[in-house]
mmCIF file of C-alpha atoms in Angstrom:
data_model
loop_
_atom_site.group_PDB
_atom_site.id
_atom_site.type_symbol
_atom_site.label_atom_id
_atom_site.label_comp_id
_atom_site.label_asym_id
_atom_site.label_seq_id
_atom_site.Cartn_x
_atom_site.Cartn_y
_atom_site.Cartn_z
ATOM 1 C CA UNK G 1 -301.012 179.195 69.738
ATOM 2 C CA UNK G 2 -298.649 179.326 66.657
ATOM 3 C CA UNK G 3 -297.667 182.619 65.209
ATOM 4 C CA UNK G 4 -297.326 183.101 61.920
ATOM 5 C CA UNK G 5 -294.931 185.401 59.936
ATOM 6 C CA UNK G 6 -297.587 188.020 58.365
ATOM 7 C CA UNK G 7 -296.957 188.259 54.635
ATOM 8 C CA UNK G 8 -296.045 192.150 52.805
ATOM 9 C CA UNK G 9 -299.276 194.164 51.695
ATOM 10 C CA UNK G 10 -298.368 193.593 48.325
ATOM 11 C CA UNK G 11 -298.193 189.590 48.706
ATOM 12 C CA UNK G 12 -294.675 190.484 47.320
ATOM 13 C CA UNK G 13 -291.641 188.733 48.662
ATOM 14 C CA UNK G 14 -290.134 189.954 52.225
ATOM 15 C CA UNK G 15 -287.036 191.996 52.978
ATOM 16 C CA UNK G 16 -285.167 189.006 53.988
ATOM 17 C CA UNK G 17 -286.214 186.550 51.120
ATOM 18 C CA UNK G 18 -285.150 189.816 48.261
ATOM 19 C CA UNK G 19 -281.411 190.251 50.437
ATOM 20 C CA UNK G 20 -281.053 186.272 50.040
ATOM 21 C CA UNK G 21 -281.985 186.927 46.391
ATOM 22 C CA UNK G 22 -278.926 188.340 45.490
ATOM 23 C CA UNK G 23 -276.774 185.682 46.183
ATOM 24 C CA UNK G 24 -273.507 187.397 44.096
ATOM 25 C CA UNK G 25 -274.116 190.952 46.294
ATOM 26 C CA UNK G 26 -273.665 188.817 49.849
ATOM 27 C CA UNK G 27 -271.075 187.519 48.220
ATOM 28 C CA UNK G 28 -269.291 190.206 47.495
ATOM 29 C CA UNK G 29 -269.481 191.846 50.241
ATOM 30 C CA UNK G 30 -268.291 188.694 52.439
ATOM 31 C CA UNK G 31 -265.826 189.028 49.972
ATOM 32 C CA UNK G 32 -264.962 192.035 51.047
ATOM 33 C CA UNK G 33 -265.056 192.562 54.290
ATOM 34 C CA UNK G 34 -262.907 189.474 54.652
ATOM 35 C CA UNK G 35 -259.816 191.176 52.395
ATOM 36 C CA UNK G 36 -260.587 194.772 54.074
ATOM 37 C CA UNK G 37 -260.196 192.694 57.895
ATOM 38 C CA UNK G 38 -256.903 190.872 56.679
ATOM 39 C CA UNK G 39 -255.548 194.158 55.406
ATOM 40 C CA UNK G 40 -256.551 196.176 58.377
ATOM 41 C CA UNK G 41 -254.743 193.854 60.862
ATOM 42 C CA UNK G 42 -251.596 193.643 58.631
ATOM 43 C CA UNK G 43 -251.664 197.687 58.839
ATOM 44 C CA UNK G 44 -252.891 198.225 62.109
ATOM 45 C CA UNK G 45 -249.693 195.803 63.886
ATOM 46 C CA UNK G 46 -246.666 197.854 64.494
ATOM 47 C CA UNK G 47 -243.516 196.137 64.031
ATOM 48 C CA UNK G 48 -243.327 194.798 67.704
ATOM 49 C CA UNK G 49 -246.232 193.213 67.592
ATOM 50 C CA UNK G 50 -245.806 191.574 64.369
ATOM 51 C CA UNK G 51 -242.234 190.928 65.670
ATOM 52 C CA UNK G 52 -244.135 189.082 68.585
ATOM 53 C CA UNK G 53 -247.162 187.620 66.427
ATOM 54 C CA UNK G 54 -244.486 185.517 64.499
ATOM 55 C CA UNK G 55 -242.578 184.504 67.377
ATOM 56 C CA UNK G 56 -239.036 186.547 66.661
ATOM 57 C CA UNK G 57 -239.510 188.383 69.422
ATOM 58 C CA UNK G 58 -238.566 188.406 72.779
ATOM 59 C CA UNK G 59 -241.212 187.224 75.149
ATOM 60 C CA UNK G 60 -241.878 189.170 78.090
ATOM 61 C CA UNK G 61 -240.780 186.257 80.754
ATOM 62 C CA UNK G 62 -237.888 187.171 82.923
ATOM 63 C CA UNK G 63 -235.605 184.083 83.945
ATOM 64 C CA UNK G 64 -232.735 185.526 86.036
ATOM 65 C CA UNK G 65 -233.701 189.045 85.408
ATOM 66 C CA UNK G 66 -233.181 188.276 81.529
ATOM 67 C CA UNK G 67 -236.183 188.154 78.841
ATOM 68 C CA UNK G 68 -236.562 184.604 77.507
ATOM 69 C CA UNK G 69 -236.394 184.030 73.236
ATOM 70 C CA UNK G 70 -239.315 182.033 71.821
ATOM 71 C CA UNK G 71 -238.335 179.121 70.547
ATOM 72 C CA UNK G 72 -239.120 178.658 67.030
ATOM 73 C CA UNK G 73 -239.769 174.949 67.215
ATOM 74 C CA UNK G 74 -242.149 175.703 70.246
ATOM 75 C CA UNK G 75 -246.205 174.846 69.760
ATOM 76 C CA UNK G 76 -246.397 178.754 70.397
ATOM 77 C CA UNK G 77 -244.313 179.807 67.876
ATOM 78 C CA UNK G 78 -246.420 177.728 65.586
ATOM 79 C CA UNK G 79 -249.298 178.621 66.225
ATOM 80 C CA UNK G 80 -248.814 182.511 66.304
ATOM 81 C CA UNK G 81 -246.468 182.105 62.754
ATOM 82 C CA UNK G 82 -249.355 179.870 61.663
ATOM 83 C CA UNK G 83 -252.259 182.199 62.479
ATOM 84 C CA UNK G 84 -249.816 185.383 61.207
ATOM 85 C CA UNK G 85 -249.237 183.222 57.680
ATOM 86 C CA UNK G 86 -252.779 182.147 57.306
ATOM 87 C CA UNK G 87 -254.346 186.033 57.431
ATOM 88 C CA UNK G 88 -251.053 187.358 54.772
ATOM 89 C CA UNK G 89 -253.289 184.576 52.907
ATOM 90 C CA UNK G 90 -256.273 185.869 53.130
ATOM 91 C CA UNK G 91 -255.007 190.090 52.202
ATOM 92 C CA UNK G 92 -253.158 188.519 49.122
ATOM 93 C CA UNK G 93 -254.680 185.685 47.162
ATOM 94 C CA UNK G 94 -258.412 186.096 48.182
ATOM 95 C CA UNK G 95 -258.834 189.276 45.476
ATOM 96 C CA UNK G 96 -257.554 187.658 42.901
ATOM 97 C CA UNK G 97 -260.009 184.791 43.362
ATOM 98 C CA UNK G 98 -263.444 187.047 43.276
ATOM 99 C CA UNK G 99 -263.706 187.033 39.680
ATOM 100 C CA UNK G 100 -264.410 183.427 40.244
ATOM 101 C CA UNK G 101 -265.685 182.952 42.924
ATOM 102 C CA UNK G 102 -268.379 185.875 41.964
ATOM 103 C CA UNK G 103 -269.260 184.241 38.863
ATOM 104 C CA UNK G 104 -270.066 180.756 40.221
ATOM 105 C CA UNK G 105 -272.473 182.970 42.597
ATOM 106 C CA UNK G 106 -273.795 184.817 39.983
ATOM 107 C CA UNK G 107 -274.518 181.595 37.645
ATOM 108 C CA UNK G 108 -275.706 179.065 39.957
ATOM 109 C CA UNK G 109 -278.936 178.252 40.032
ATOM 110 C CA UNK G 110 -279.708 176.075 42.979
ATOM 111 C CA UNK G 111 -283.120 175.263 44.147
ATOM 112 C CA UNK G 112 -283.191 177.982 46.909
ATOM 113 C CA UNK G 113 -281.209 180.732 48.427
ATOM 114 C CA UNK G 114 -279.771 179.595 50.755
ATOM 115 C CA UNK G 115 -278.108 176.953 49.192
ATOM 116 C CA UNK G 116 -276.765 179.468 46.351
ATOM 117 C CA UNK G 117 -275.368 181.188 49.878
ATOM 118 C CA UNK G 118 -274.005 177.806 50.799
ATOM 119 C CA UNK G 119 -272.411 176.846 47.442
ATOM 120 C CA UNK G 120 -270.811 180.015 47.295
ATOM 121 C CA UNK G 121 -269.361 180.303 50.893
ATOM 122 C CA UNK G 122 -267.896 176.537 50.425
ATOM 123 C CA UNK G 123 -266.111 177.509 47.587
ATOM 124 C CA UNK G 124 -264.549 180.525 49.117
ATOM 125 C CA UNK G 125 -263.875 178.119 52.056
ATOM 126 C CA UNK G 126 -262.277 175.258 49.964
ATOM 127 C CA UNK G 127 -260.544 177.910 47.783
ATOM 128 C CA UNK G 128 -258.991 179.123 51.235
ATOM 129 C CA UNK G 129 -258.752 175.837 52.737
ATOM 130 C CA UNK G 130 -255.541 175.377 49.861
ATOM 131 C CA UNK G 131 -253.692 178.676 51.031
ATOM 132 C CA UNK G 132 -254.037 177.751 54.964
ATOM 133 C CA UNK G 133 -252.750 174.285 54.121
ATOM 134 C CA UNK G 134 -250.039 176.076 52.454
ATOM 135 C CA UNK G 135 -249.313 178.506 55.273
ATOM 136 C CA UNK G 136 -248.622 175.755 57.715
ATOM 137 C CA UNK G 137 -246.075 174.272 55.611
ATOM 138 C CA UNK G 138 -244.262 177.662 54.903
ATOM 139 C CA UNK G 139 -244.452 178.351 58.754
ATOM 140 C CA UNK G 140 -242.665 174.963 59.092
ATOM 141 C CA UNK G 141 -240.183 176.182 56.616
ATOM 142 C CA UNK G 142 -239.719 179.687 58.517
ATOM 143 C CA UNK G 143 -239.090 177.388 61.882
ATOM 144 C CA UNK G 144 -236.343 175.495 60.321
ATOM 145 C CA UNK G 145 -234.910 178.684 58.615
ATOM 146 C CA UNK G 146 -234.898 180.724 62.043
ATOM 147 C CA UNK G 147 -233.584 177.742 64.286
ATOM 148 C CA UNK G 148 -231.058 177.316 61.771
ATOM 149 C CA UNK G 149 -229.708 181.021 61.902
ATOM 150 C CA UNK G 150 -230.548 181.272 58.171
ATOM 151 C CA UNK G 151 -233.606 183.677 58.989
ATOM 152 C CA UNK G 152 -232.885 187.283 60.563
ATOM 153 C CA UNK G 153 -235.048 187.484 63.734
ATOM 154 C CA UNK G 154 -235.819 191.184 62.872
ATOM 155 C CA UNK G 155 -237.244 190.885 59.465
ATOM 156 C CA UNK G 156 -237.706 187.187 58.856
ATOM 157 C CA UNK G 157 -235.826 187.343 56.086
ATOM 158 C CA UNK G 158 -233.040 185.495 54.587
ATOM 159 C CA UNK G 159 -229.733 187.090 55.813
ATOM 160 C CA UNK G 160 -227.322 185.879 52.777
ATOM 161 C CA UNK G 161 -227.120 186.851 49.675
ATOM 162 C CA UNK G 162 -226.619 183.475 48.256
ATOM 163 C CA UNK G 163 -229.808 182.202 49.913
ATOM 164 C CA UNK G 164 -231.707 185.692 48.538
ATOM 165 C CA UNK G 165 -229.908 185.012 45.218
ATOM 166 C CA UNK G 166 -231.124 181.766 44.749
ATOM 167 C CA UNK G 167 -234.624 181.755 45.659
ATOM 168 C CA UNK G 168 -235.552 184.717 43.439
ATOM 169 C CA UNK G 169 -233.502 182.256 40.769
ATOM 170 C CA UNK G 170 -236.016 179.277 41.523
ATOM 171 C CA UNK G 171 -239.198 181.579 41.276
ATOM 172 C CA UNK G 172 -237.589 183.211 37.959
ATOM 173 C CA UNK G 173 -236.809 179.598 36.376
ATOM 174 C CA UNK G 174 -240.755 178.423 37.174
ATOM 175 C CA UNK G 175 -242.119 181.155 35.855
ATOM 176 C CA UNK G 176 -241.195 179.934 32.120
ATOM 177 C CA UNK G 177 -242.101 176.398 33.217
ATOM 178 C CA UNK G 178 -244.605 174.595 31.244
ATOM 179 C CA UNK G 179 -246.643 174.196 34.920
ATOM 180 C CA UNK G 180 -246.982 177.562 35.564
ATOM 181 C CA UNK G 181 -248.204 178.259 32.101
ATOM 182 C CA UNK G 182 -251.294 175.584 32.654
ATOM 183 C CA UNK G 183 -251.740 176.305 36.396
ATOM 184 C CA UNK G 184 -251.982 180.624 35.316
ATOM 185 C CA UNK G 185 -254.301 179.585 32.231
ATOM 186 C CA UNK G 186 -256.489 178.415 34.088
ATOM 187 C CA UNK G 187 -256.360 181.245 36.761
ATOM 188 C CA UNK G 188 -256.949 183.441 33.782
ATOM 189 C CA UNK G 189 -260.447 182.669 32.799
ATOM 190 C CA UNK G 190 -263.301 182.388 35.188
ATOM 191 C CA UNK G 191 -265.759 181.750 33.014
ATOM 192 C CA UNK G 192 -263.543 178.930 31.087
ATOM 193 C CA UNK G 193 -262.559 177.474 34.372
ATOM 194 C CA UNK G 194 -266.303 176.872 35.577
ATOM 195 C CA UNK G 195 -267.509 175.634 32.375
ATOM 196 C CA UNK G 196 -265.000 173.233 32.689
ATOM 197 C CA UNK G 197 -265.317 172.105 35.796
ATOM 198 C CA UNK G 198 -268.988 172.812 37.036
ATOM 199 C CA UNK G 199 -270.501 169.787 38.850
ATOM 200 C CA UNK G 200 -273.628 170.760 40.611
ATOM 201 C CA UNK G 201 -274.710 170.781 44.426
ATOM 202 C CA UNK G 202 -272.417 171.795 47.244
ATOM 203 C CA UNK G 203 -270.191 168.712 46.289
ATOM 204 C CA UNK G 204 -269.498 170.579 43.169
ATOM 205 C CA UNK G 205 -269.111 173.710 44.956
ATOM 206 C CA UNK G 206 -266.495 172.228 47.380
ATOM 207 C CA UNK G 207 -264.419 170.735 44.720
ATOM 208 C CA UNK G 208 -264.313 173.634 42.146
ATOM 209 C CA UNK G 209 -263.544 176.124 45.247
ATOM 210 C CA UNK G 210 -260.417 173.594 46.298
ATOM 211 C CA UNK G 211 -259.370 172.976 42.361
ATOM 212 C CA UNK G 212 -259.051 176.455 41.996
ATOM 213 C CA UNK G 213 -256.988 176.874 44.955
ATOM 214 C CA UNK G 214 -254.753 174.294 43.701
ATOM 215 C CA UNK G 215 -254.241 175.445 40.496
ATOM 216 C CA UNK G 216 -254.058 179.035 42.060
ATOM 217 C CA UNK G 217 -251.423 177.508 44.197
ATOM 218 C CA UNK G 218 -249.610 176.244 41.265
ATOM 219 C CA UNK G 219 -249.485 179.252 39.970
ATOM 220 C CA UNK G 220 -248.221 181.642 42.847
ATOM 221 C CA UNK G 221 -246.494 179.123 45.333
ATOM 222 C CA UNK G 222 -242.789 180.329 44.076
ATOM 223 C CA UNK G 223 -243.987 184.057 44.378
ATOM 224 C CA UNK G 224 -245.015 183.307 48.052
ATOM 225 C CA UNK G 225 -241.776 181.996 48.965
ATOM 226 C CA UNK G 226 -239.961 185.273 47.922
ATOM 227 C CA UNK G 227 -241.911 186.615 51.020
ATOM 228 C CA UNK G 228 -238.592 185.519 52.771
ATOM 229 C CA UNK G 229 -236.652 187.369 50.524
ATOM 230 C CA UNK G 230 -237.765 190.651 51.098
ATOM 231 C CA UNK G 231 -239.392 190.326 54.594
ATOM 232 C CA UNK G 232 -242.486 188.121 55.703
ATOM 233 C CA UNK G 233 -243.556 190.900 57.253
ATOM 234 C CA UNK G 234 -242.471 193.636 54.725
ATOM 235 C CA UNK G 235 -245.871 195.222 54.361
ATOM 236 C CA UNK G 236 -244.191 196.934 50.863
ATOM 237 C CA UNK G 237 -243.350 193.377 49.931
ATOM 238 C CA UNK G 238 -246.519 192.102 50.832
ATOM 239 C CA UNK G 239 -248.854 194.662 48.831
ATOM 240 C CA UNK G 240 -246.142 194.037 45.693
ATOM 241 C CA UNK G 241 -246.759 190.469 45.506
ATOM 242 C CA UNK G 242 -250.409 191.004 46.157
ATOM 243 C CA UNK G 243 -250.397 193.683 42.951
ATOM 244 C CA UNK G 244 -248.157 190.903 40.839
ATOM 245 C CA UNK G 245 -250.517 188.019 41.492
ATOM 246 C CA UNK G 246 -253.874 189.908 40.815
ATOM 247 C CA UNK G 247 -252.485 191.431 37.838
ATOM 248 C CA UNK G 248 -250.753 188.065 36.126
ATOM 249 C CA UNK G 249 -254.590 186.701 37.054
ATOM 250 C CA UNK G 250 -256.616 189.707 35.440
ATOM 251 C CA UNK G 251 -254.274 190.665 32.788
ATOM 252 C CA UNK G 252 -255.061 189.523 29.034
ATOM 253 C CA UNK G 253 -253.019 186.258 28.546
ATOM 254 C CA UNK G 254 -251.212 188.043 25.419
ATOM 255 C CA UNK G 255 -249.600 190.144 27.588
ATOM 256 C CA UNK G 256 -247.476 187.154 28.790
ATOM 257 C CA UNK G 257 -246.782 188.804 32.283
ATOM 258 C CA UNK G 258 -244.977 185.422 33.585
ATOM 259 C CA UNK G 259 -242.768 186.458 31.176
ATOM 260 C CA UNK G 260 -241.909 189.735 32.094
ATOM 261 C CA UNK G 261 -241.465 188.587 35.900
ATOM 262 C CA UNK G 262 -239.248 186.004 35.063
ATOM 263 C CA UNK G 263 -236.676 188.663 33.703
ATOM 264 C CA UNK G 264 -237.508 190.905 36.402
ATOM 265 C CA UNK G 265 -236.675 188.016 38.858
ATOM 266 C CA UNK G 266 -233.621 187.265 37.132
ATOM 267 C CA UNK G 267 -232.776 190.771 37.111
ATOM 268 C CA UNK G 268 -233.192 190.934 41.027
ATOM 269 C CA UNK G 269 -231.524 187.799 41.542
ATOM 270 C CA UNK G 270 -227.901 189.359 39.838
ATOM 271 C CA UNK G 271 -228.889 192.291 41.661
ATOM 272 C CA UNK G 272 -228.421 190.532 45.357
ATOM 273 C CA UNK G 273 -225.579 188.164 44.293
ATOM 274 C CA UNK G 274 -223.532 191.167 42.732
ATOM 275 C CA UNK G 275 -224.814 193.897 45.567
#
């Protein structure tokens, strides 16, 4: 004998089919919880676990009554930089992508709910698909850096001044490039962005999420990067950049705020060669 759900007094809809309903709510809140989770694992480490988590650390693994160093070309080390990278990704460039990422939500109008849910969800996931590509190549970087000696085990940052100097030079140079202005233009406005690029079904959804992250990338990749400057796992540094990135995003674009952290870059950079 089948059973059959048993439909509201009413003949109204059912709990579950009004939650579905509002697609851009479930959303949100996925939204949210996600950036809340990143943030409360980047607060909740101390600095020995982080230490450990990125693979600067010394392991616990006496050889001769000594502790062992990870080795920063090791699978390990990879894969605990890797995982440590990928979450910093997550806290920082996800809220600056729910304007977006609500709107498509809000505005598409799929046959069903649940394939507004899925059209959303794949273009948070190909949005954040871009940044996790991105955080194994700047944990690749941050092996080459430590091995190297150019990368203090302690703060994972760069110990000279030139090295400081420079890279805050690069990011200040590209923020008055002609490819940061398009890539942050189109960061800028949502709305703009999907009527540009809108192609329906979850195809759509997929490639808008991932053209977004690419732009977004273009945008912010040279900000990222100063992350060695000041500390990958400077959580001051971290919630800075995370501020800067949001606000160049959300900011009117008269305000020209590439502008104004291009002098503040160069300022910094004459700062640490002169210091």
């Amino acid at each position: 004998m089948s059973i059959r759900p048993v439909p509201p007094p009413d003949g109204g809809p059912s709990v579950v089919h009004q939650l579905l309903s509002r697609n851009s709510l479930i959303v949100g809140a996925a939204l949210l919880l996600l950036v809340m989770m990143a943030w409360i694992w980047l607060l909740s480490m101390p600095d020995a676990s982080m230490a450990d988590m990125a693979g600067t650390g010394m392991a616990d693994m006496p050889m001769g009554g000594m502790p062992m160093a990870i080795q920063p070309l090791s699978p390990s080390y990879f894969l605990a930089a890797f995982a440590m990278w990928s979450i910093m990704m997550v806290a920082m460039m996800l809220p600056s992508a729910a304007p977006m990422i609500l709107l498509h939500a809000r505005i598409d109008r799929a046959t069903s709910h649940y394939a507004r849910l899925l059209h959303s969800l794949m273009v948070m996931g190909s949005y954040l698909l871009i940044w996790i590509s991105f955080s194994a190549i700047a944990v690749g970087a941050q092996a080459l850096l430590l091995h190297g000696g150019y990368l203090s085990a302690e703060t994972l940052s760069l110990g000279g001044r030139v090295g400081a100097a420079g890279l805050l030079l690069v990011a200040a140079l590209y923020e008055l490039t002609p490819a940061k202005h398009r890539c942050l233009e189109n960061c800028q406005s949502p709305l703009i962005f999907i009527h540009r690029y809108w192609r329906p079904g979850a195809r759509g959804a997929f490639q808008i999420g991932m053209r977004h992250g690419l732009y977004c990338l273009g945008c912010c990749w040279a900000l990222m990067l100063l992350l060695f400057v000041g500390g990958v796992m400077n959580l001051a540094w971290i919630a800075f950049f995370t501020c800067l990135v949001a606000a160049q995003k959300m900011a009117p674009p008269r305000w020209r705020l590439d502008r104004w952290t291009a002098a503040f870059l160069f300022v910094a950079a004459l700062f640490v060669a002169l210091r």
